[in-house]
Tab-separated table of N, CA and C in Angstrom:
chain	number	residue	atom	x	y	z
Z	1153	MET	N	3.516	-4.205	14.322
Z	1153	MET	CA	2.739	-3.991	13.103
Z	1153	MET	C	1.325	-3.532	13.373
Z	1154	ARG	N	0.900	-3.992	14.410
Z	1154	ARG	CA	-0.501	-3.696	15.017
Z	1154	ARG	C	-0.546	-2.092	15.354
Z	1155	GLY	N	0.432	-1.738	16.027
Z	1155	GLY	CA	0.630	-0.240	16.420
Z	1155	GLY	C	0.732	0.575	15.391
Z	1156	LEU	N	1.427	0.506	14.420
Z	1156	LEU	CA	1.595	1.255	13.377
Z	1156	LEU	C	0.439	1.346	12.359
Z	1157	ARG	N	-0.220	0.196	12.172
Z	1157	ARG	CA	-1.520	0.232	11.355
Z	1157	ARG	C	-2.562	1.051	12.232
Z	1158	LEU	N	-2.698	0.822	13.550
Z	1158	LEU	CA	-3.610	1.632	14.275
Z	1158	LEU	C	-3.431	3.191	14.215
Z	1159	ASP	N	-2.012	3.256	14.161
Z	1159	ASP	CA	-1.784	4.907	14.001
Z	1159	ASP	C	-2.101	5.449	12.840
Z	1160	ALA	N	-1.927	4.465	11.676
Z	1160	ALA	CA	-2.231	4.913	10.116
Z	1160	ALA	C	-3.851	4.993	10.276
Z	1161	LEU	N	-4.564	4.315	10.862
Z	1161	LEU	CA	-5.747	4.504	10.824
Z	1161	LEU	C	-6.497	5.584	11.562
Z	1162	ARG	N	-5.778	6.303	12.555
Z	1162	ARG	CA	-6.163	7.451	13.110
Z	1162	ARG	C	-5.603	8.741	12.294
Z	1163	ASP	N	-4.821	8.458	11.093
Z	1163	ASP	CA	-4.348	9.650	10.562
Z	1163	ASP	C	-5.697	10.298	9.762
Z	1164	PRO	N	-5.580	11.720	9.713
Z	1164	PRO	CA	-6.895	12.365	8.988
Z	1164	PRO	C	-7.318	12.007	7.728
Z	1165	ALA	N	-6.306	11.283	6.715
Z	1165	ALA	CA	-6.330	10.984	5.587
Z	1165	ALA	C	-6.702	9.564	5.560
Z	1166	ALA	N	-6.841	8.863	6.664
Z	1166	ALA	CA	-7.177	7.352	6.551
Z	1166	ALA	C	-8.491	7.001	5.935
Z	1167	PRO	N	-9.726	7.751	6.294
Z	1167	PRO	CA	-10.836	7.085	5.390
Z	1167	PRO	C	-10.649	7.271	3.834
Z	1168	LEU	N	-9.732	7.920	3.318
Z	1168	LEU	CA	-9.428	7.993	1.994
Z	1168	LEU	C	-8.278	6.970	1.522
Z	1169	ALA	N	-7.330	6.539	2.438
Z	1169	ALA	CA	-6.439	5.806	2.251
Z	1169	ALA	C	-6.563	4.295	2.661
Z	1170	PHE	N	-7.503	3.984	3.552
Z	1170	PHE	CA	-7.475	2.585	3.882
Z	1170	PHE	C	-8.785	2.064	3.905
Z	1171	LEU	N	-9.120	0.842	3.649
Z	1171	LEU	CA	-10.410	0.380	3.549
Z	1171	LEU	C	-11.149	-0.225	4.756
Z	1172	GLU	N	-10.444	-0.094	5.947
Z	1172	GLU	CA	-10.853	-0.591	7.207
Z	1172	GLU	C	-10.621	0.471	7.959
Z	1173	GLY	N	-11.587	0.615	9.051
Z	1173	GLY	CA	-11.426	1.696	10.049
Z	1173	GLY	C	-10.752	1.323	11.272
Z	1174	TYR	N	-10.586	2.378	12.280
Z	1174	TYR	CA	-9.547	2.058	13.355
Z	1174	TYR	C	-10.271	1.198	14.210
Z	1175	GLU	N	-11.610	1.299	14.444
Z	1175	GLU	CA	-12.354	0.167	15.393
Z	1175	GLU	C	-12.544	-1.114	15.034
Z	1176	GLU	N	-12.473	-1.217	13.709
Z	1176	GLU	CA	-12.404	-2.594	13.034
Z	1176	GLU	C	-11.089	-3.247	13.289
Z	1177	ALA	N	-9.977	-2.532	13.102
Z	1177	ALA	CA	-8.856	-3.029	13.249
Z	1177	ALA	C	-8.378	-3.347	14.565
Z	1178	ALA	N	-8.687	-2.432	15.661
Z	1178	ALA	CA	-8.485	-2.444	16.830
Z	1178	ALA	C	-8.984	-3.780	17.729
Z	1179	ALA	N	-10.110	-4.113	17.004
Z	1179	ALA	CA	-11.008	-5.248	17.700
Z	1179	ALA	C	-10.469	-6.698	17.246
Z	1180	LYS	N	-9.364	-6.595	16.228
Z	1180	LYS	CA	-8.855	-7.805	15.917
Z	1180	LYS	C	-7.782	-8.542	16.870
Z	1181	ALA	N	-7.937	-9.850	16.822
Z	1181	ALA	CA	-7.005	-10.750	17.869
Z	1181	ALA	C	-5.770	-10.475	17.562
Z	1182	ASP	N	-4.846	-10.744	18.413
Z	1182	ASP	CA	-3.224	-10.596	18.314
Z	1182	ASP	C	-3.066	-11.716	17.353
Z	1183	LEU	N	-3.796	-12.929	17.149
Z	1183	LEU	CA	-3.463	-14.032	16.101
Z	1183	LEU	C	-3.480	-13.416	14.905
Z	1184	PHE	N	-4.621	-12.604	14.483
Z	1184	PHE	CA	-4.688	-12.086	13.213
Z	1184	PHE	C	-3.396	-11.171	12.655
Z	1185	TRP	N	-2.899	-10.471	13.782
Z	1185	TRP	CA	-1.761	-9.559	13.508
Z	1185	TRP	C	-0.535	-10.523	13.273
Z	1186	GLN	N	-0.528	-11.778	13.969
Z	1186	GLN	CA	0.878	-12.484	13.879
Z	1186	GLN	C	0.478	-13.260	12.430
Z	1187	ASP	N	-0.547	-13.674	12.063
Z	1187	ASP	CA	-0.693	-14.274	10.770
Z	1187	ASP	C	-0.405	-13.419	9.696
Z	1188	ARG	N	-0.880	-11.948	9.908
Z	1188	ARG	CA	-0.422	-11.038	8.618
Z	1188	ARG	C	0.973	-10.767	8.780
Z	1189	ALA	N	1.700	-10.828	9.833
Z	1189	ALA	CA	3.031	-10.490	9.760
Z	1189	ALA	C	3.881	-11.607	9.168
Z	1190	ALA	N	3.542	-12.770	9.494
Z	1190	ALA	CA	4.002	-14.042	9.061
Z	1190	ALA	C	3.825	-14.094	7.574
Z	1191	GLY	N	2.481	-13.814	6.966
Z	1191	GLY	CA	2.156	-14.032	5.528
Z	1191	GLY	C	2.913	-12.805	4.738
Z	1192	SER	N	3.374	-11.817	5.344
Z	1192	SER	CA	4.232	-10.667	4.596
Z	1192	SER	C	5.730	-10.721	5.133
Z	1193	GLY	N	5.905	-11.672	5.683
Z	1193	GLY	CA	7.374	-11.561	6.107
Z	1193	GLY	C	8.548	-12.132	5.293
Z	1194	GLU	N	9.793	-12.133	5.581
Z	1194	GLU	CA	10.770	-12.601	4.661
Z	1194	GLU	C	10.415	-14.073	4.485
Z	1195	GLY	N	10.746	-14.574	3.241
Z	1195	GLY	CA	10.512	-15.655	2.724
Z	1195	GLY	C	9.178	-15.928	2.026
Z	1196	SER	N	8.451	-14.912	2.255
Z	1196	SER	CA	7.026	-15.053	1.245
Z	1196	SER	C	7.204	-14.695	-0.136
Z	1197	ALA	N	6.863	-15.675	-0.897
Z	1197	ALA	CA	7.050	-15.374	-2.453
Z	1197	ALA	C	5.819	-14.489	-2.803
Z	1198	THR	N	4.705	-14.266	-2.254
Z	1198	THR	CA	3.709	-13.654	-2.682
Z	1198	THR	C	3.191	-12.228	-2.023
Z	1199	ALA	N	3.850	-12.008	-0.901
Z	1199	ALA	CA	3.601	-10.539	-0.228
Z	1199	ALA	C	4.878	-10.195	0.533
Z	1200	GLN	N	5.118	-9.071	0.733
Z	1200	GLN	CA	6.482	-8.606	1.516
Z	1200	GLN	C	5.931	-7.110	2.093
Z	1201	GLN	N	6.161	-7.101	3.351
Z	1201	GLN	CA	6.101	-5.781	3.993
Z	1201	GLN	C	7.281	-5.303	4.234
Z	1202	PHE	N	7.248	-3.958	3.977
Z	1202	PHE	CA	8.841	-3.138	4.092
Z	1202	PHE	C	8.699	-2.127	4.979
Z	1203	ILE	N	9.383	-2.326	6.283
Z	1203	ILE	CA	9.272	-1.296	7.408
Z	1203	ILE	C	10.436	-0.401	7.181
Z	1204	ALA	N	10.229	0.984	7.705
Z	1204	ALA	CA	11.205	1.987	7.913
Z	1204	ALA	C	11.254	1.968	9.182
Z	1205	GLU	N	12.530	1.197	9.600
Z	1205	GLU	CA	12.646	1.113	11.201
Z	1205	GLU	C	14.005	2.136	11.654
Z	1206	LEU	N	13.672	3.061	12.626
Z	1206	LEU	CA	14.609	4.124	13.136
Z	1206	LEU	C	15.602	3.626	13.906
Z	1207	PRO	N	16.721	4.152	14.113
Z	1207	PRO	CA	17.977	3.630	15.042
Z	1207	PRO	C	17.406	3.060	16.536
Z	1208	ASP	N	16.279	3.768	16.945
Z	1208	ASP	CA	15.788	3.321	18.232
Z	1208	ASP	C	14.959	2.004	18.362
Z	1209	GLY	N	14.570	1.418	17.050
Z	1209	GLY	CA	13.970	0.375	16.897
Z	1209	GLY	C	12.442	0.555	16.425
Z	1210	SER	N	12.205	1.859	16.682
Z	1210	SER	CA	10.654	2.297	16.391
Z	1210	SER	C	10.396	2.183	14.826
Z	1211	TRP	N	9.137	1.939	14.546
Z	1211	TRP	CA	8.963	2.053	13.026
Z	1211	TRP	C	8.269	3.378	12.617
Z	1212	ALA	N	8.993	4.076	11.612
Z	1212	ALA	CA	8.280	5.322	11.119
Z	1212	ALA	C	7.367	5.258	9.901
Z	1213	GLY	N	7.373	3.881	9.358
Z	1213	GLY	CA	6.549	3.844	8.186
Z	1213	GLY	C	6.637	2.402	7.802
Z	1214	SER	N	5.586	1.922	6.725
Z	1214	SER	CA	5.654	0.600	6.244
Z	1214	SER	C	4.704	0.863	4.726
Z	1215	LEU	N	5.070	-0.187	4.087
Z	1215	LEU	CA	4.130	-0.383	2.959
Z	1215	LEU	C	4.203	-2.073	2.614
Z	1216	THR	N	3.413	-2.548	1.840
Z	1216	THR	CA	3.510	-3.999	1.507
Z	1216	THR	C	3.207	-4.071	0.029
Z	1217	VAL	N	3.838	-4.860	-0.460
Z	1217	VAL	CA	3.610	-5.402	-1.943
Z	1217	VAL	C	3.090	-6.676	-1.989
Z	1218	LEU	N	2.232	-6.877	-2.787
Z	1218	LEU	CA	1.433	-8.240	-3.287
Z	1218	LEU	C	1.882	-8.435	-4.557
Z	1219	ILE	N	2.120	-9.832	-4.700
Z	1219	ILE	CA	2.206	-10.262	-6.106
Z	1219	ILE	C	0.914	-10.759	-6.935
Z	1220	GLU	N	0.418	-10.208	-7.903
Z	1220	GLU	CA	-0.818	-10.597	-8.448
Z	1220	GLU	C	-0.329	-11.389	-9.849
Z	1221	GLU	N	-0.919	-12.482	-10.001
Z	1221	GLU	CA	-0.568	-13.387	-11.019
Z	1221	GLU	C	-1.347	-12.956	-12.392
Z	1222	ALA	N	-0.992	-13.048	-13.461
Z	1222	ALA	CA	-1.713	-12.942	-14.846
Z	1222	ALA	C	-2.693	-14.045	-14.847
Z	1223	GLY	N	-3.813	-13.452	-15.308
Z	1223	GLY	CA	-5.009	-14.732	-15.381
Z	1223	GLY	C	-5.959	-14.859	-14.360
Z	1224	THR	N	-5.665	-13.985	-13.168
Z	1224	THR	CA	-6.402	-14.047	-11.942
Z	1224	THR	C	-7.129	-12.794	-12.104
Z	1225	GLU	N	-7.818	-12.797	-11.015
Z	1225	GLU	CA	-8.650	-11.283	-10.806
Z	1225	GLU	C	-8.013	-10.803	-9.410
Z	1226	ASP	N	-8.055	-9.347	-9.501
Z	1226	ASP	CA	-7.508	-8.638	-8.140
Z	1226	ASP	C	-8.559	-8.589	-7.108
Z	1227	TRP	N	-8.216	-8.100	-6.050
Z	1227	TRP	CA	-9.142	-7.989	-4.806
Z	1227	TRP	C	-10.589	-7.381	-5.074
Z	1228	ALA	N	-10.585	-6.611	-6.241
Z	1228	ALA	CA	-11.899	-5.753	-6.546
Z	1228	ALA	C	-12.781	-6.536	-7.599
Z	1229	GLY	N	-11.825	-7.721	-8.239
Z	1229	GLY	CA	-12.633	-8.453	-9.407
Z	1229	GLY	C	-12.262	-8.261	-10.618
Z	1230	PHE	N	-11.344	-7.233	-10.822
Z	1230	PHE	CA	-10.849	-6.894	-12.194
Z	1230	PHE	C	-9.646	-8.025	-12.748
Z	1231	PRO	N	-9.714	-8.247	-13.966
Z	1231	PRO	CA	-8.819	-9.341	-14.428
Z	1231	PRO	C	-7.143	-8.640	-14.410
Z	1232	VAL	N	-6.411	-9.521	-14.166
Z	1232	VAL	CA	-5.014	-9.254	-13.982
Z	1232	VAL	C	-4.489	-9.789	-15.159
Z	1233	GLU	N	-3.824	-8.778	-15.868
Z	1233	GLU	CA	-3.339	-9.098	-17.356
Z	1233	GLU	C	-2.091	-9.680	-17.394
Z	1234	ARG	N	-1.149	-9.304	-16.396
Z	1234	ARG	CA	0.125	-9.741	-16.203
Z	1234	ARG	C	0.784	-9.719	-14.957
Z	1235	ARG	N	1.784	-10.296	-14.614
Z	1235	ARG	CA	2.384	-10.442	-13.337
Z	1235	ARG	C	2.873	-9.128	-12.819
Z	1236	GLN	N	2.278	-8.798	-11.618
Z	1236	GLN	CA	2.552	-7.304	-11.180
Z	1236	GLN	C	2.691	-7.482	-9.752
Z	1237	GLY	N	3.165	-6.363	-9.412
Z	1237	GLY	CA	3.198	-6.100	-7.873
Z	1237	GLY	C	2.002	-4.972	-7.530
Z	1238	HIS	N	1.637	-5.268	-6.472
Z	1238	HIS	CA	0.457	-4.196	-6.003
Z	1238	HIS	C	0.839	-3.772	-4.618
Z	1239	VAL	N	1.010	-2.453	-4.599
Z	1239	VAL	CA	1.435	-1.722	-3.285
Z	1239	VAL	C	0.049	-1.392	-2.555
Z	1240	VAL	N	-0.070	-1.899	-1.403
Z	1240	VAL	CA	-1.058	-1.519	-0.422
Z	1240	VAL	C	-0.499	-1.069	1.075
Z	1241	GLY	N	-1.298	-0.445	1.579
Z	1241	GLY	CA	-1.034	-0.158	3.083
Z	1241	GLY	C	-0.026	0.657	3.411
Z	1242	VAL	N	0.178	1.786	2.557
Z	1242	VAL	CA	1.176	2.707	2.556
Z	1242	VAL	C	1.262	3.628	3.742
Z	1243	TYR	N	2.115	4.078	4.517
Z	1243	TYR	CA	1.980	4.950	5.880
Z	1243	TYR	C	3.303	5.218	6.188
Z	1244	VAL	N	3.508	6.661	6.274
Z	1244	VAL	CA	4.610	7.082	7.200
Z	1244	VAL	C	4.156	8.110	7.959
Z	1245	ARG	N	4.761	8.055	9.313
Z	1245	ARG	CA	4.293	8.627	10.597
Z	1245	ARG	C	4.399	10.233	10.011
Z	1246	PRO	N	3.854	11.007	10.415
Z	1246	PRO	CA	3.753	12.582	10.041
Z	1246	PRO	C	5.166	13.253	10.174
Z	1247	GLU	N	5.858	12.855	11.433
Z	1247	GLU	CA	6.958	13.465	11.763
Z	1247	GLU	C	8.159	13.089	10.695
Z	1248	HIS	N	7.813	11.951	10.065
Z	1248	HIS	CA	8.965	11.392	9.158
Z	1248	HIS	C	8.583	11.785	7.479
Z	1249	ARG	N	7.395	12.578	7.261
Z	1249	ARG	CA	7.009	12.750	5.919
Z	1249	ARG	C	8.010	13.918	5.211
Z	1250	GLY	N	8.283	13.633	3.955
Z	1250	GLY	CA	9.218	14.767	3.296
Z	1250	GLY	C	10.400	14.892	3.455
Z	1251	ASN	N	10.969	13.707	3.962
Z	1251	ASN	CA	12.417	13.460	3.935
Z	1251	ASN	C	12.972	12.330	3.179
Z	1252	GLY	N	12.081	11.774	2.244
Z	1252	GLY	CA	12.533	10.852	1.315
Z	1252	GLY	C	12.407	9.416	1.725
Z	1253	LEU	N	11.795	9.324	2.950
Z	1253	LEU	CA	11.676	7.839	3.482
Z	1253	LEU	C	10.631	7.008	2.771
Z	1254	ILE	N	9.635	7.565	2.229
Z	1254	ILE	CA	8.838	6.883	1.318
Z	1254	ILE	C	9.600	6.385	0.026
Z	1255	LYS	N	10.162	7.108	-0.529
Z	1255	LYS	CA	10.922	6.799	-1.564
Z	1255	LYS	C	11.946	5.647	-1.331
Z	1256	ASP	N	12.587	5.491	-0.315
Z	1256	ASP	CA	13.198	4.352	0.012
Z	1256	ASP	C	12.638	3.272	0.342
Z	1257	MET	N	11.272	3.379	0.941
Z	1257	MET	CA	10.476	2.250	1.079
Z	1257	MET	C	9.962	1.545	-0.200
Z	1258	PHE	N	9.466	2.516	-1.188
Z	1258	PHE	CA	9.072	2.083	-2.472
Z	1258	PHE	C	10.290	1.576	-3.255
Z	1259	ASP	N	11.279	2.140	-3.105
Z	1259	ASP	CA	12.564	1.465	-3.904
Z	1259	ASP	C	12.887	-0.082	-3.411
Z	1260	ALA	N	12.870	-0.295	-2.440
Z	1260	ALA	CA	12.823	-1.500	-1.855
Z	1260	ALA	C	11.684	-2.499	-2.213
Z	1261	GLY	N	10.546	-1.973	-2.194
Z	1261	GLY	CA	9.314	-2.711	-2.593
Z	1261	GLY	C	9.339	-3.016	-4.125
Z	1262	VAL	N	9.725	-2.114	-4.816
Z	1262	VAL	CA	9.727	-2.387	-6.417
Z	1262	VAL	C	10.805	-3.272	-6.650
Z	1263	SER	N	11.953	-2.965	-6.049
Z	1263	SER	CA	12.919	-4.046	-6.119
Z	1263	SER	C	12.689	-5.451	-5.957
Z	1264	TRP	N	11.904	-5.599	-4.624
Z	1264	TRP	CA	11.410	-7.075	-4.389
Z	1264	TRP	C	10.515	-7.427	-5.629
Z	1265	ALA	N	9.572	-6.800	-6.002
Z	1265	ALA	CA	8.531	-7.064	-6.986
Z	1265	ALA	C	9.385	-7.447	-8.235
Z	1266	TRP	N	10.364	-6.784	-8.628
Z	1266	TRP	CA	11.151	-7.022	-9.926
Z	1266	TRP	C	11.822	-8.465	-9.658
Z	1267	GLY	N	12.333	-8.623	-8.512
Z	1267	GLY	CA	12.895	-9.933	-8.322
Z	1267	GLY	C	12.120	-11.139	-8.300
Z	1268	ARG	N	10.921	-10.824	-8.309
Z	1268	ARG	CA	9.801	-11.832	-8.501
Z	1268	ARG	C	9.141	-11.970	-9.870
Z	1269	GLY	N	9.856	-11.335	-10.728
Z	1269	GLY	CA	9.341	-11.386	-12.214
Z	1269	GLY	C	8.201	-10.504	-12.434
Z	1270	ALA	N	7.841	-9.406	-11.673
Z	1270	ALA	CA	6.922	-8.692	-11.992
Z	1270	ALA	C	7.047	-7.866	-13.277
Z	1271	GLU	N	6.008	-7.466	-14.046
Z	1271	GLU	CA	6.190	-6.577	-15.283
Z	1271	GLU	C	6.053	-5.219	-14.945
Z	1272	ARG	N	5.321	-4.959	-13.969
Z	1272	ARG	CA	4.971	-3.656	-13.392
Z	1272	ARG	C	4.519	-3.780	-11.981
Z	1273	VAL	N	4.457	-2.373	-11.258
Z	1273	VAL	CA	4.104	-2.346	-10.066
Z	1273	VAL	C	2.942	-1.239	-10.190
Z	1274	ARG	N	2.003	-1.407	-9.295
Z	1274	ARG	CA	0.775	-0.517	-9.230
Z	1274	ARG	C	0.293	-0.374	-7.792
Z	1275	LEU	N	-0.458	0.658	-7.692
Z	1275	LEU	CA	-1.237	0.935	-6.488
Z	1275	LEU	C	-2.476	1.783	-6.851
Z	1276	LEU	N	-3.392	1.897	-5.916
Z	1276	LEU	CA	-4.636	2.490	-6.085
Z	1276	LEU	C	-4.561	3.675	-4.992
Z	1277	VAL	N	-5.054	4.894	-5.398
Z	1277	VAL	CA	-5.238	5.987	-4.638
Z	1277	VAL	C	-6.376	6.762	-4.847
Z	1278	HIS	N	-7.164	7.249	-3.747
Z	1278	HIS	CA	-8.289	7.893	-3.807
Z	1278	HIS	C	-8.012	9.144	-4.659
Z	1279	GLU	N	-9.002	9.589	-5.416
Z	1279	GLU	CA	-8.818	10.572	-6.379
Z	1279	GLU	C	-8.700	12.097	-5.561
Z	1280	ASP	N	-9.006	12.129	-4.403
Z	1280	ASP	CA	-9.197	13.375	-3.532
Z	1280	ASP	C	-7.711	13.329	-2.634
Z	1281	ASN	N	-7.084	12.036	-2.489
Z	1281	ASN	CA	-5.709	12.224	-1.880
Z	1281	ASN	C	-4.661	12.500	-2.513
Z	1282	GLU	N	-4.502	13.818	-2.419
Z	1282	GLU	CA	-3.574	14.654	-3.430
Z	1282	GLU	C	-1.992	14.485	-2.634
Z	1283	ARG	N	-2.060	14.508	-1.534
Z	1283	ARG	CA	-0.859	14.201	-0.774
Z	1283	ARG	C	-0.019	12.831	-1.265
Z	1284	ALA	N	-1.033	12.077	-1.171
Z	1284	ALA	CA	-0.468	10.486	-1.405
Z	1284	ALA	C	0.227	10.678	-2.849
Z	1285	GLN	N	-0.766	11.087	-3.952
Z	1285	GLN	CA	-0.677	11.211	-5.176
Z	1285	GLN	C	0.601	11.822	-5.210
Z	1286	GLY	N	1.006	12.919	-4.781
Z	1286	GLY	CA	2.293	13.549	-4.932
Z	1286	GLY	C	3.476	12.765	-4.562
Z	1287	ALA	N	3.276	12.020	-3.272
Z	1287	ALA	CA	4.369	11.027	-2.775
Z	1287	ALA	C	4.548	9.866	-4.069
Z	1288	TYR	N	3.631	9.491	-4.491
Z	1288	TYR	CA	3.857	8.416	-5.481
Z	1288	TYR	C	4.396	9.036	-6.820
Z	1289	ARG	N	4.042	10.009	-7.097
Z	1289	ARG	CA	4.791	10.520	-8.346
Z	1289	ARG	C	6.328	10.542	-8.061
Z	1290	LYS	N	6.471	11.288	-6.823
Z	1290	LYS	CA	8.080	11.301	-6.669
Z	1290	LYS	C	8.890	10.089	-6.358
Z	1291	ALA	N	8.084	9.026	-6.366
Z	1291	ALA	CA	8.516	7.562	-6.179
Z	1291	ALA	C	8.640	7.226	-7.614
Z	1292	GLY	N	8.103	7.696	-8.725
Z	1292	GLY	CA	8.202	7.142	-10.012
Z	1292	GLY	C	6.919	6.806	-10.746
Z	1293	PHE	N	5.890	6.657	-9.892
Z	1293	PHE	CA	4.521	6.284	-10.427
Z	1293	PHE	C	3.786	7.166	-11.184
Z	1294	ARG	N	3.159	6.730	-12.171
Z	1294	ARG	CA	2.374	7.705	-12.910
Z	1294	ARG	C	0.752	7.227	-13.156
Z	1295	PRO	N	-0.079	8.055	-13.254
Z	1295	PRO	CA	-1.565	7.382	-13.492
Z	1295	PRO	C	-1.469	6.684	-14.672
Z	1296	SER	N	-2.250	5.612	-14.738
Z	1296	SER	CA	-2.357	4.726	-15.883
Z	1296	SER	C	-3.714	5.117	-16.686
Z	1297	GLY	N	-4.468	5.915	-16.084
Z	1297	GLY	CA	-5.864	6.259	-16.649
Z	1297	GLY	C	-7.038	5.309	-16.115
Z	1298	VAL	N	-6.493	4.228	-15.563
Z	1298	VAL	CA	-7.641	3.384	-15.015
Z	1298	VAL	C	-8.179	3.823	-13.900
Z	1299	ARG	N	-9.706	3.841	-13.710
Z	1299	ARG	CA	-10.286	4.465	-12.469
Z	1299	ARG	C	-11.031	3.101	-11.913
Z	1300	VAL	N	-11.085	2.931	-10.535
Z	1300	VAL	CA	-11.752	2.073	-9.907
Z	1300	VAL	C	-12.641	2.715	-8.790
Z	1301	PRO	N	-13.918	2.040	-8.876
Z	1301	PRO	CA	-14.991	2.641	-7.959
Z	1301	PRO	C	-14.458	2.372	-6.438
Z	1302	PHE	N	-14.534	3.420	-5.938
Z	1302	PHE	CA	-13.988	3.376	-4.311
Z	1302	PHE	C	-15.050	2.406	-3.590
Z	1303	VAL	N	-14.383	1.496	-2.951
Z	1303	VAL	CA	-15.321	0.448	-2.134
Z	1303	VAL	C	-16.245	1.052	-1.355
Z	1304	LYS	N	-15.849	2.212	-0.472
Z	1304	LYS	CA	-16.795	2.728	0.390
Z	1304	LYS	C	-17.936	3.617	-0.127
Z	1305	ASP	N	-17.548	4.061	-1.392
Z	1305	ASP	CA	-18.676	4.892	-2.028
Z	1305	ASP	C	-18.498	4.937	-3.625
Z	1306	ALA	N	-19.433	4.045	-4.259
Z	1306	ALA	CA	-19.124	3.976	-5.679
Z	1306	ALA	C	-19.148	5.223	-6.557
Z	1307	ALA	N	-19.680	6.247	-5.842
Z	1307	ALA	CA	-19.669	7.716	-6.567
Z	1307	ALA	C	-18.199	8.262	-6.562
Z	1308	GLN	N	-17.290	7.794	-5.953
Z	1308	GLN	CA	-16.018	8.246	-5.900
Z	1308	GLN	C	-15.067	7.169	-6.533
Z	1309	ASN	N	-13.952	7.541	-6.826
Z	1309	ASN	CA	-12.957	6.814	-7.426
Z	1309	ASN	C	-11.621	6.649	-6.916
Z	1310	GLU	N	-11.042	5.544	-7.102
Z	1310	GLU	CA	-9.475	5.448	-6.951
Z	1310	GLU	C	-8.932	5.554	-8.313
Z	1311	LEU	N	-7.679	6.028	-8.187
Z	1311	LEU	CA	-6.855	6.081	-9.644
Z	1311	LEU	C	-5.761	5.071	-9.420
Z	1312	GLU	N	-5.598	4.372	-10.639
Z	1312	GLU	CA	-4.462	3.326	-10.713
Z	1312	GLU	C	-3.166	3.995	-11.180
Z	1313	PHE	N	-2.173	4.101	-10.319
Z	1313	PHE	CA	-0.780	4.554	-10.467
Z	1313	PHE	C	0.038	3.201	-10.928
Z	1314	VAL	N	0.890	3.374	-11.840
Z	1314	VAL	CA	1.892	2.242	-12.327
Z	1314	VAL	C	3.155	2.721	-12.381
Z	1315	LEU	N	3.966	1.764	-12.210
Z	1315	LEU	CA	5.537	1.962	-12.540
Z	1315	LEU	C	5.933	0.549	-13.356
Z	1316	ASP	N	6.162	0.955	-14.707
Z	1316	ASP	CA	6.587	-0.174	-15.460
Z	1316	ASP	C	7.990	-0.439	-15.457
Z	1317	ARG	N	8.399	-1.652	-15.442
Z	1317	ARG	CA	9.489	-2.215	-15.647
Z	1317	ARG	C	10.590	-1.510	-16.731
């Protein structure tokens, strides 16, 4: 998990796609990564990480789905109006892009969220990250019209993309 995340943070789109930087993530202790893996592993009812594993055992990509409960606030302090899945941490290694792998990961993540009673699944994508927006559209997500100020620069926005059940 650590290696894939660090590779993702070295990607040229990382400043738009991830809230943490490479140096910050690389400095985290092994216990952090172990806790993160346990918290989004099989059996968790609130988060699930989906891995695209290749025949040789290496990881080509991953995404994580968090369950957000109605009546709570999301990570940015906005109210959550209904039980929903929230996709975060989407990454596919460059050599595996464009072959449908991301769609397969989204299908698995969305299915997991539906199985936990989610009424919709959402994600946030930077307004300038057109490559990611295209991939999310291919996976069935559509812009909701909601804009959220980008944490790193409030003059920029992230767009909410949703897939309703």
